[in-house]
Amino acid sequence: MSDGFNNWEFLANALQIGSEKAVDNTAAAAEVNIQRQIEANGQVVTGEMRDGIYHKSQRGSTYQSSEHALDEIPAPSDSLESDVAAAVSYSVFNELGTRFRAGKPFFIPGMENTRKDLDANLEYYVVQALEDAARS
């Protein structure tokens, strides 16, 4: 066999780059979908809970501190992971409810609305990375 036809490293690097972009863009879409669900539920009074939704990966974070913010979560250990979180301490009571009132879920429905984005982002960014690498 000829060594000149071994393109596995080239393909692996392109797949890694495309997959990381897909993960980051899907996490950003999840953040927006959750914020929109909060708005659709009529849960915006000060905007602190809506603005406290963020995502974090090894490549960055959209965390914003506020009066009721919890500490920022640590970055995931894998470059193909991105976490989406609620920074505001009272978010869980709005999501799940309390013994005094029913919850108005926003986080889980927002994440469910994001499922379609992952497939579309993987297809787009992986193909784009492979095409960009082929041109190099």
Coordinates of C-alpha atoms in Angstrom, one line a residue:
M1 CA 0.0 0.0 0.0
S2 CA 1.1 3.5 -0.7
D3 CA 1.4 6.0 2.2
G4 CA 0.3 8.8 -0.2
F5 CA -3.4 7.8 0.1
N6 CA -3.7 7.8 3.9
N7 CA -6.0 10.7 4.6
W8 CA -7.4 9.5 7.9
E9 CA -5.7 12.2 10.0
F10 CA -7.0 14.9 7.6
L11 CA -10.5 13.5 7.9
A12 CA -10.4 13.1 11.7
N13 CA -9.2 16.7 12.1
A14 CA -12.0 18.0 9.9
L15 CA -14.6 15.9 11.7
Q16 CA -13.4 17.2 15.1
I17 CA -13.6 20.8 13.9
G18 CA -17.0 20.4 12.4
S19 CA -18.4 18.5 15.4
E20 CA -17.1 21.2 17.9
K21 CA -18.8 23.9 15.8
A22 CA -22.0 21.9 15.7
V23 CA -22.0 21.4 19.5
D24 CA -21.3 25.1 20.2
N25 CA -24.0 26.2 17.8
T26 CA -26.5 23.7 19.2
A27 CA -25.8 24.9 22.7
A28 CA -26.4 28.5 21.6
A29 CA -29.7 27.4 20.0
A30 CA -30.7 25.7 23.2
E31 CA -30.0 28.9 25.2
V32 CA -32.2 30.9 22.8
N33 CA -34.9 28.2 22.8
I34 CA -35.1 28.2 26.6
Q35 CA -35.2 32.0 26.8
R36 CA -38.0 32.0 24.3
Q37 CA -39.9 29.4 26.3
I38 CA -39.5 31.6 29.4
E39 CA -41.0 34.5 27.4
A40 CA -43.8 32.3 26.0
N41 CA -44.7 31.2 29.5
G42 CA -45.0 34.8 30.7
Q43 CA -42.2 34.3 33.2
V44 CA -40.4 37.6 32.5
V45 CA -40.7 40.1 35.3
T46 CA -37.2 41.6 35.6
G47 CA -35.5 39.4 32.8
E48 CA -32.9 38.1 35.3
M49 CA -34.0 34.5 34.9
R50 CA -34.2 34.7 31.1
D51 CA -30.9 36.4 30.9
G52 CA -29.4 33.9 33.3
I53 CA -29.6 31.0 30.8
Y54 CA -26.2 30.3 29.4
H55 CA -24.0 27.7 27.8
K56 CA -20.4 26.7 28.5
S57 CA -17.8 24.7 26.6
Q58 CA -14.1 24.5 26.6
R59 CA -14.1 27.3 24.0
G60 CA -16.1 29.8 26.1
S61 CA -19.1 30.8 28.1
T62 CA -22.1 33.2 27.9
Y63 CA -22.5 33.3 31.7
Q64 CA -23.5 36.6 33.2
S65 CA -23.5 37.3 36.9
S66 CA -26.5 38.9 38.5
E67 CA -28.0 39.5 41.9
H68 CA -29.4 36.0 42.3
A69 CA -26.8 34.2 40.2
L70 CA -25.2 30.9 41.3
D71 CA -21.6 30.3 40.6
E72 CA -20.7 29.5 37.0
I73 CA -20.4 25.8 36.2
P74 CA -17.0 24.4 35.3
A75 CA -16.1 23.8 31.6
P76 CA -16.8 20.2 30.4
S77 CA -13.8 18.0 30.2
D78 CA -14.5 17.0 26.5
S79 CA -14.2 19.4 23.6
L80 CA -17.3 17.7 22.1
E81 CA -19.5 18.7 25.1
S82 CA -21.3 21.9 25.9
D83 CA -23.4 22.5 29.0
V84 CA -26.5 24.6 29.1
A85 CA -27.4 26.0 32.6
A86 CA -29.6 28.4 34.5
A87 CA -27.6 30.8 36.6
V88 CA -30.4 32.3 38.6
S89 CA -31.0 30.5 41.9
Y90 CA -34.8 30.6 41.7
S91 CA -35.0 29.1 38.2
V92 CA -35.6 25.6 39.6
F93 CA -38.7 26.7 41.5
N94 CA -40.2 28.2 38.3
E95 CA -39.3 25.0 36.3
L96 CA -40.5 22.4 38.8
G97 CA -42.9 24.4 41.0
T98 CA -43.2 24.3 44.8
R99 CA -45.8 23.0 47.2
F100 CA -47.6 26.3 46.9
R101 CA -47.7 26.6 43.1
A102 CA -47.3 24.5 40.0
G103 CA -44.2 24.8 37.9
K104 CA -44.1 26.3 34.4
P105 CA -41.5 24.2 32.7
F106 CA -39.2 26.2 30.4
F107 CA -35.8 24.4 30.5
I108 CA -36.9 20.9 29.4
P109 CA -39.3 22.2 26.7
G110 CA -36.5 24.5 25.4
M111 CA -34.1 21.6 25.3
E112 CA -36.7 19.4 23.5
N113 CA -37.1 22.2 20.9
T114 CA -33.4 22.0 20.3
R115 CA -33.1 18.3 19.2
K116 CA -33.7 19.2 15.6
D117 CA -30.9 21.8 15.7
L118 CA -28.2 19.2 16.6
D119 CA -28.8 17.1 13.5
A120 CA -28.9 20.1 11.2
N121 CA -25.8 21.6 12.8
L122 CA -23.9 18.4 12.6
E123 CA -24.8 18.0 8.9
Y124 CA -23.9 21.6 8.1
Y125 CA -20.7 22.1 10.1
V126 CA -19.1 18.7 9.4
V127 CA -19.7 19.0 5.7
Q128 CA -18.4 22.6 5.8
A129 CA -15.2 21.5 7.7
L130 CA -14.6 18.6 5.3
E131 CA -15.0 21.0 2.3
D132 CA -12.8 23.6 3.8
A133 CA -10.1 21.0 4.6
A134 CA -10.3 19.7 1.0
R135 CA -9.6 23.1 -0.3
S136 CA -6.5 23.5 1.9

